[in-house]
PDB file of C-alpha atoms in Angstrom:
ATOM      1  CA  MET Z 470      11.668  42.857   6.536  1.00 51.00           C
ATOM      2  CA  GLN Z 471      13.594  40.825   4.280  1.00 54.00           C
ATOM      3  CA  GLN Z 472      13.496  38.410   6.328  1.00 55.00           C
ATOM      4  CA  LYS Z 473       9.661  38.485   6.461  1.00 55.00           C
ATOM      5  CA  ASN Z 474      10.141  38.642   2.812  1.00 57.00           C
ATOM      6  CA  ARG Z 475      11.839  35.175   3.001  1.00 60.00           C
ATOM      7  CA  ILE Z 476       9.077  34.063   5.178  1.00 62.00           C
ATOM      8  CA  SER Z 477       6.596  35.091   2.850  1.00 81.00           C
ATOM      9  CA  ARG Z 478       7.668  33.137   0.122  1.00 84.00           C
ATOM     10  CA  LYS Z 479       8.539  30.224   1.215  1.00 88.00           C
ATOM     11  CA  GLU Z 480       4.615  29.986   3.523  1.00 92.00           C
ATOM     12  CA  LYS Z 481       3.143  31.058  -0.311  1.00 91.00           C
ATOM     13  CA  ALA Z 482       5.670  27.973  -2.205  1.00 93.00           C
ATOM     14  CA  VAL Z 483       3.591  26.004   0.443  1.00 94.00           C
ATOM     15  CA  GLN Z 484       0.788  27.079  -0.036  1.00 95.00           C
ATOM     16  CA  THR Z 485       0.941  26.586  -3.709  1.00 96.00           C
ATOM     17  CA  LYS Z 486       2.144  23.029  -3.411  1.00 96.00           C
ATOM     18  CA  ASN Z 487      -0.680  22.478  -0.927  1.00 97.00           C
ATOM     19  CA  LYS Z 488      -2.842  23.745  -3.619  1.00 97.00           C
ATOM     20  CA  ILE Z 489      -1.731  21.345  -6.009  1.00 97.00           C
ATOM     21  CA  TYR Z 490      -1.835  18.213  -3.808  1.00 97.00           C
ATOM     22  CA  THR Z 491      -5.094  18.714  -2.957  1.00 97.00           C
ATOM     23  CA  SER Z 492      -6.865  19.848  -6.256  1.00 97.00           C
ATOM     24  CA  ALA Z 493      -5.409  16.905  -7.344  1.00 96.00           C
ATOM     25  CA  GLU Z 494      -6.318  14.159  -5.222  1.00 95.00           C
ATOM     26  CA  GLN Z 495     -10.142  15.824  -5.830  1.00 96.00           C
ATOM     27  CA  LEU Z 496     -10.007  15.838  -9.363  1.00 96.00           C
ATOM     28  CA  PHE Z 497      -8.500  12.121  -8.801  1.00 92.00           C
ATOM     29  CA  ASN Z 498     -11.043  11.153  -6.618  1.00 90.00           C
ATOM     30  CA  LYS Z 499     -13.663  12.387  -9.023  1.00 92.00           C
ATOM     31  CA  HIS Z 500     -12.502  11.479 -12.590  1.00 92.00           C
ATOM     32  CA  GLY Z 501     -10.185   8.841 -11.904  1.00 87.00           C
ATOM     33  CA  ILE Z 502      -6.022   9.376 -12.122  1.00 89.00           C
ATOM     34  CA  GLU Z 503      -5.866   8.753 -15.648  1.00 88.00           C
ATOM     35  CA  ASN Z 504      -8.408  11.343 -17.057  1.00 93.00           C
ATOM     36  CA  VAL Z 505      -6.724  13.334 -15.145  1.00 96.00           C
ATOM     37  CA  ASN Z 506      -3.563  15.385 -16.803  1.00 97.00           C
ATOM     38  CA  VAL Z 507      -1.371  18.749 -15.718  1.00 97.00           C
ATOM     39  CA  ASP Z 508      -3.369  21.540 -17.201  1.00 98.00           C
ATOM     40  CA  ASP Z 509      -6.813  20.565 -15.316  1.00 98.00           C
ATOM     41  CA  ILE Z 510      -4.638  20.494 -12.239  1.00 97.00           C
ATOM     42  CA  VAL Z 511      -3.765  23.872 -12.096  1.00 97.00           C
ATOM     43  CA  LYS Z 512      -6.973  25.317 -13.558  1.00 97.00           C
ATOM     44  CA  GLN Z 513      -8.676  23.456 -11.004  1.00 97.00           C
ATOM     45  CA  ALA Z 514      -5.456  25.254  -8.376  1.00 97.00           C
ATOM     46  CA  GLY Z 515      -5.634  28.202 -10.168  1.00 96.00           C
ATOM     47  CA  VAL Z 516      -2.129  28.357 -10.431  1.00 96.00           C
ATOM     48  CA  ALA Z 517       0.849  28.151 -13.178  1.00 96.00           C
ATOM     49  CA  LYS Z 518       1.961  25.903 -14.883  1.00 96.00           C
ATOM     50  CA  GLY Z 519       4.891  26.829 -14.359  1.00 96.00           C
ATOM     51  CA  SER Z 520       4.524  26.449 -10.701  1.00 96.00           C
ATOM     52  CA  PHE Z 521       3.587  22.318 -10.668  1.00 97.00           C
ATOM     53  CA  TYR Z 522       6.792  21.681 -11.954  1.00 97.00           C
ATOM     54  CA  VAL Z 523       8.355  23.889  -9.792  1.00 96.00           C
ATOM     55  CA  HIS Z 524       7.108  21.506  -6.617  1.00 96.00           C
ATOM     56  CA  PHE Z 525       7.337  18.504  -8.846  1.00 95.00           C
ATOM     57  CA  GLU Z 526       8.710  17.301 -11.309  1.00 92.00           C
ATOM     58  CA  SER Z 527       5.950  15.338 -13.331  1.00 92.00           C
ATOM     59  CA  LYS Z 528       2.145  13.789 -12.857  1.00 93.00           C
ATOM     60  CA  ASP Z 529       3.832  10.367 -11.204  1.00 88.00           C
ATOM     61  CA  ALA Z 530       5.630  11.996  -9.247  1.00 89.00           C
ATOM     62  CA  LEU Z 531       2.989  13.697  -8.264  1.00 94.00           C
ATOM     63  CA  ILE Z 532       0.536  10.469  -7.707  1.00 90.00           C
ATOM     64  CA  VAL Z 533       3.964   8.879  -6.093  1.00 86.00           C
ATOM     65  CA  MET Z 534       3.081  11.651  -3.366  1.00 90.00           C
ATOM     66  CA  LEU Z 535      -0.469  11.244  -2.735  1.00 91.00           C
ATOM     67  CA  ILE Z 536      -0.077   6.702  -2.564  1.00 86.00           C
ATOM     68  CA  ASN Z 537       2.612   7.226  -0.125  1.00 86.00           C
ATOM     69  CA  ASP Z 538       0.623   9.785   2.025  1.00 91.00           C
ATOM     70  CA  TYR Z 539      -2.384   7.436   1.595  1.00 90.00           C
ATOM     71  CA  VAL Z 540      -0.262   4.386   2.366  1.00 88.00           C
ATOM     72  CA  LYS Z 541       0.667   5.601   5.660  1.00 90.00           C
ATOM     73  CA  LYS Z 542      -3.317   6.252   6.155  1.00 93.00           C
ATOM     74  CA  VAL Z 543      -3.860   2.203   5.291  1.00 94.00           C
ATOM     75  CA  ASP Z 544      -1.293   1.419   6.974  1.00 94.00           C
ATOM     76  CA  THR Z 545      -1.926   3.325  10.943  1.00 95.00           C
ATOM     77  CA  ASP Z 546      -5.435   1.878  10.011  1.00 96.00           C
ATOM     78  CA  TYR Z 547      -3.995  -2.185   9.034  1.00 96.00           C
ATOM     79  CA  LYS Z 548      -2.575  -1.471  12.566  1.00 96.00           C
ATOM     80  CA  THR Z 549      -5.497  -0.331  14.500  1.00 97.00           C
ATOM     81  CA  TYR Z 550      -7.449  -3.737  12.744  1.00 97.00           C
ATOM     82  CA  LEU Z 551      -4.532  -6.206  14.071  1.00 96.00           C
ATOM     83  CA  GLU Z 552      -4.648  -4.054  17.791  1.00 96.00           C
ATOM     84  CA  SER Z 553      -8.430  -5.283  17.984  1.00 97.00           C
ATOM     85  CA  LEU Z 554      -8.352  -8.670  17.104  1.00 97.00           C
ATOM     86  CA  PRO Z 555      -8.201 -10.961  19.732  1.00 97.00           C
ATOM     87  CA  THR Z 556      -5.312 -11.812  21.869  1.00 94.00           C
ATOM     88  CA  ASP Z 557      -5.553 -15.631  21.827  1.00 95.00           C
ATOM     89  CA  MET Z 558      -5.942 -15.918  18.503  1.00 96.00           C
ATOM     90  CA  LEU Z 559      -3.384 -18.139  16.432  1.00 96.00           C
ATOM     91  CA  PRO Z 560      -0.808 -16.548  14.263  1.00 97.00           C
ATOM     92  CA  ARG Z 561      -2.144 -18.537  11.366  1.00 97.00           C
ATOM     93  CA  GLU Z 562      -5.361 -17.094  11.957  1.00 97.00           C
ATOM     94  CA  VAL Z 563      -3.927 -13.743  12.550  1.00 98.00           C
ATOM     95  CA  PHE Z 564      -2.333 -13.577   9.032  1.00 98.00           C
ATOM     96  CA  LEU Z 565      -5.676 -14.653   7.300  1.00 98.00           C
ATOM     97  CA  SER Z 566      -7.692 -12.432   9.022  1.00 98.00           C
ATOM     98  CA  LEU Z 567      -5.168  -8.977   7.804  1.00 98.00           C
ATOM     99  CA  VAL Z 568      -5.277 -10.846   4.591  1.00 98.00           C
ATOM    100  CA  GLY Z 569      -8.691 -10.180   4.285  1.00 98.00           C
ATOM    101  CA  LYS Z 570      -9.074  -6.574   5.633  1.00 98.00           C
ATOM    102  CA  ILE Z 571      -5.490  -5.726   2.876  1.00 97.00           C
ATOM    103  CA  ALA Z 572      -7.842  -7.277   0.043  1.00 98.00           C
ATOM    104  CA  ASP Z 573     -11.027  -5.659   1.378  1.00 97.00           C
ATOM    105  CA  VAL Z 574      -9.162  -2.105   1.388  1.00 96.00           C
ATOM    106  CA  ILE Z 575      -7.293  -2.682  -2.540  1.00 95.00           C
ATOM    107  CA  THR Z 576     -10.571  -3.467  -3.871  1.00 96.00           C
ATOM    108  CA  GLU Z 577     -13.405  -1.475  -1.994  1.00 94.00           C
ATOM    109  CA  SER Z 578     -10.965   1.241  -1.385  1.00 90.00           C
ATOM    110  CA  ILE Z 579      -8.161   1.776  -4.307  1.00 90.00           C
ATOM    111  CA  GLY Z 580      -9.990   0.002  -7.009  1.00 91.00           C
ATOM    112  CA  TYR Z 581      -8.651  -1.833  -9.645  1.00 93.00           C
ATOM    113  CA  GLU Z 582      -8.243   1.445 -12.139  1.00 89.00           C
ATOM    114  CA  ASN Z 583      -5.878   3.072  -9.560  1.00 87.00           C
ATOM    115  CA  MET Z 584      -3.922  -0.644  -8.681  1.00 90.00           C
ATOM    116  CA  LYS Z 585      -3.028  -1.289 -12.199  1.00 89.00           C
ATOM    117  CA  ILE Z 586      -1.709   2.479 -12.400  1.00 86.00           C
ATOM    118  CA  LEU Z 587       0.486   1.821  -8.987  1.00 83.00           C
ATOM    119  CA  TYR Z 588       1.762  -0.846 -11.289  1.00 85.00           C
ATOM    120  CA  ARG Z 589       3.352   1.080 -13.875  1.00 83.00           C
ATOM    121  CA  ILE Z 590       4.564   3.860 -11.646  1.00 81.00           C
ATOM    122  CA  GLN Z 591       6.263   0.829  -9.608  1.00 77.00           C
ATOM    123  CA  ILE Z 592       8.073  -0.759 -13.082  1.00 78.00           C
ATOM    124  CA  GLY Z 593       8.684   2.635 -14.460  1.00 70.00           C
ATOM    125  CA  LYS Z 594      12.232   3.539 -13.992  1.00 53.00           C
ATOM    126  CA  ASP Z 595      11.963   7.142 -13.229  1.00 53.00           C
ATOM    127  CA  ILE Z 596      10.107   6.705  -9.748  1.00 54.00           C
ATOM    128  CA  SER Z 597      11.284   4.681  -7.444  1.00 54.00           C
ATOM    129  CA  ASP Z 598      10.716   5.786  -3.963  1.00 62.00           C
ATOM    130  CA  SER Z 599       7.044   4.886  -3.483  1.00 65.00           C
ATOM    131  CA  ALA Z 600       6.259   3.794  -0.068  1.00 67.00           C
ATOM    132  CA  ALA Z 601       4.169   0.938  -1.000  1.00 67.00           C
ATOM    133  CA  ILE Z 602       6.979  -0.945  -1.701  1.00 69.00           C
ATOM    134  CA  ASN Z 603       9.639   0.533   0.861  1.00 72.00           C
ATOM    135  CA  TYR Z 604      10.667  -2.688   2.850  1.00 74.00           C
ATOM    136  CA  ASP Z 605      10.606   0.153   6.054  1.00 80.00           C
ATOM    137  CA  ARG Z 606       6.623   0.195   5.218  1.00 88.00           C
ATOM    138  CA  GLU Z 607       4.364  -0.113   8.350  1.00 92.00           C
ATOM    139  CA  LEU Z 608       2.019  -3.096   6.857  1.00 92.00           C
ATOM    140  CA  TYR Z 609       5.360  -5.550   6.082  1.00 93.00           C
ATOM    141  CA  LYS Z 610       6.646  -5.326   9.961  1.00 94.00           C
ATOM    142  CA  MET Z 611       3.469  -6.011  10.600  1.00 96.00           C
ATOM    143  CA  PHE Z 612       4.668  -9.589   8.691  1.00 97.00           C
ATOM    144  CA  PHE Z 613       7.648  -9.683  10.083  1.00 96.00           C
ATOM    145  CA  LYS Z 614       5.508  -9.184  13.702  1.00 96.00           C
ATOM    146  CA  ILE Z 615       3.202 -11.660  13.412  1.00 97.00           C
ATOM    147  CA  ILE Z 616       5.844 -14.388  11.286  1.00 97.00           C
ATOM    148  CA  ASP Z 617       8.002 -14.021  14.554  1.00 97.00           C
ATOM    149  CA  SER Z 618       5.337 -14.207  16.732  1.00 96.00           C
ATOM    150  CA  GLY Z 619       4.767 -17.716  14.983  1.00 96.00           C
ATOM    151  CA  ILE Z 620       7.868 -19.309  15.392  1.00 95.00           C
ATOM    152  CA  SER Z 621       8.446 -17.938  18.953  1.00 95.00           C
ATOM    153  CA  GLN Z 622       4.948 -20.179  19.745  1.00 94.00           C
ATOM    154  CA  ARG Z 623       6.363 -23.089  17.397  1.00 94.00           C
ATOM    155  CA  ARG Z 624       3.193 -22.157  15.592  1.00 96.00           C
ATOM    156  CA  PHE Z 625       5.428 -21.520  12.476  1.00 96.00           C
ATOM    157  CA  HIS Z 626       8.803 -23.259  11.042  1.00 93.00           C
ATOM    158  CA  SER Z 627      11.165 -22.163   8.326  1.00 91.00           C
ATOM    159  CA  ASP Z 628      14.532 -22.655   7.645  1.00 93.00           C
ATOM    160  CA  LEU Z 629      14.774 -18.770   6.497  1.00 94.00           C
ATOM    161  CA  SER Z 630      14.500 -15.731   9.148  1.00 95.00           C
ATOM    162  CA  ALA Z 631      11.163 -14.459  10.166  1.00 96.00           C
ATOM    163  CA  ASP Z 632      12.143 -11.092   8.334  1.00 95.00           C
ATOM    164  CA  GLU Z 633      13.740 -13.090   5.338  1.00 96.00           C
ATOM    165  CA  THR Z 634       9.833 -15.386   5.145  1.00 96.00           C
ATOM    166  CA  ALA Z 635       8.380 -11.747   6.026  1.00 95.00           C
ATOM    167  CA  LYS Z 636       9.575 -10.650   2.215  1.00 94.00           C
ATOM    168  CA  HIS Z 637       8.890 -13.757   0.958  1.00 95.00           C
ATOM    169  CA  PHE Z 638       5.365 -13.065   2.169  1.00 96.00           C
ATOM    170  CA  VAL Z 639       5.401  -9.666   0.775  1.00 93.00           C
ATOM    171  CA  MET Z 640       6.609 -10.570  -2.821  1.00 93.00           C
ATOM    172  CA  ALA Z 641       3.296 -13.579  -2.452  1.00 96.00           C
ATOM    173  CA  TYR Z 642       1.130 -10.944  -1.786  1.00 95.00           C
ATOM    174  CA  ARG Z 643       1.961  -8.686  -4.643  1.00 92.00           C
ATOM    175  CA  GLY Z 644       1.940 -11.033  -6.856  1.00 94.00           C
ATOM    176  CA  VAL Z 645      -1.615 -12.158  -5.788  1.00 97.00           C
ATOM    177  CA  VAL Z 646      -2.602  -8.528  -6.316  1.00 96.00           C
ATOM    178  CA  TYR Z 647      -1.096  -8.559 -10.083  1.00 94.00           C
ATOM    179  CA  GLU Z 648      -2.525 -11.726 -11.242  1.00 97.00           C
ATOM    180  CA  TRP Z 649      -5.708  -9.894 -10.133  1.00 97.00           C
ATOM    181  CA  CYS Z 650      -5.568  -7.493 -11.969  1.00 95.00           C
ATOM    182  CA  VAL Z 651      -4.286  -9.379 -14.957  1.00 95.00           C
ATOM    183  CA  ARG Z 652      -7.704 -11.653 -14.551  1.00 96.00           C
ATOM    184  CA  TYR Z 653      -9.620  -8.790 -13.905  1.00 96.00           C
ATOM    185  CA  PRO Z 654     -13.227  -9.334 -12.821  1.00 95.00           C
ATOM    186  CA  GLU Z 655     -13.315 -12.407 -13.184  1.00 96.00           C
ATOM    187  CA  VAL Z 656     -11.184 -13.252 -10.147  1.00 96.00           C
ATOM    188  CA  ASN Z 657     -11.963 -12.331  -6.843  1.00 98.00           C
ATOM    189  CA  LEU Z 658      -8.865 -10.515  -4.864  1.00 98.00           C
ATOM    190  CA  LYS Z 659     -10.130 -11.454  -1.252  1.00 98.00           C
ATOM    191  CA  GLU Z 660     -10.696 -15.091  -2.100  1.00 98.00           C
ATOM    192  CA  LEU Z 661      -7.399 -15.806  -4.537  1.00 98.00           C
ATOM    193  CA  ALA Z 662      -5.583 -14.127  -1.521  1.00 98.00           C
ATOM    194  CA  LEU Z 663      -6.904 -16.750   1.255  1.00 98.00           C
ATOM    195  CA  ARG Z 664      -6.296 -19.655  -0.781  1.00 98.00           C
ATOM    196  CA  HIS Z 665      -3.079 -18.438  -1.784  1.00 97.00           C
ATOM    197  CA  PHE Z 666      -1.827 -18.003   1.753  1.00 98.00           C
ATOM    198  CA  ARG Z 667      -3.677 -20.818   3.076  1.00 97.00           C
ATOM    199  CA  ILE Z 668      -1.353 -23.285   0.990  1.00 97.00           C
ATOM    200  CA  LEU Z 669       2.215 -20.695   1.755  1.00 96.00           C
ATOM    201  CA  LEU Z 670       0.996 -21.223   5.469  1.00 97.00           C
ATOM    202  CA  ALA Z 671       0.744 -25.108   4.716  1.00 95.00           C
ATOM    203  CA  GLY Z 672       4.337 -24.896   4.180  1.00 94.00           C
ATOM    204  CA  ILE Z 673       5.451 -23.362   7.217  1.00 95.00           C
ATOM    205  CA  LYS Z 674       3.751 -25.226   9.630  1.00 92.00           C
ATOM    206  CA  GLY Z 675       5.075 -25.504  13.368  1.00 87.00           C
ATOM    207  CA  GLU Z 676       5.108 -28.958  14.997  1.00 73.00           C
ATOM    208  CA  ASP Z 677       2.913 -27.032  17.800  1.00 68.00           C
ATOM    209  CA  ASP Z 678       0.093 -25.887  15.158  1.00 65.00           C
ATOM    210  CA  GLY Z 679      -2.458 -29.116  15.278  1.00 55.00           C
ATOM    211  CA  ASP Z 680      -4.921 -27.690  14.039  1.00 54.00           C
ATOM    212  CA  THR Z 681      -4.763 -28.096  10.113  1.00 47.00           C
ATOM    213  CA  ALA Z 682      -8.373 -29.102   9.291  1.00 44.00           C
ATOM    214  CA  ASN Z 683      -8.804 -25.247   7.537  1.00 47.00           C
ATOM    215  CA  LEU Z 684      -6.142 -24.654   6.736  1.00 41.00           C
ATOM    216  CA  ILE Z 685      -6.062 -25.356   3.009  1.00 36.00           C
TER     217      ILE Z 685
END
């Protein structure tokens, strides 16, 4: 009997956490993250405010969980997108195609306001486990795979390892997105990202990559 009660309490706790998570996601999508507070979330979920803090340290902690789940989803979409590209595409073309796809997702699915919030949370000292900045993230592994393939084919050349080069390219993309946020709405993220990465890719052009006409 006690075992059943313990299981029941665990199940209820999971249900409560899921209600809070789902309610927050719905409210954020409808009103925007900055326009929703904890009181709104628990009211929508139909739970006590204390229950929120049993499962989440803060609103930002809940946002991080939502971001982490979203990152996993979009990274799966990016991987599917890469796998759909022709196998004979040059590594440079593959990289630029992925760069453009990421820009489309950020501008069309995530949006400027949410990116501002994401940057604020990432910079904060209390929340540091966001999947968006983790170098184990699948997207970063995709960067590495493309660069490593390009080096193997002698299409790319770098004095750094493929892993280190990929990390610098990741940092560059973060910088591009930050620049877009700072200069929004005058700047088009996709155009900015493609131009910036054409310049970076020119810097690691390999000896067998003779097609330079459209590189910059």
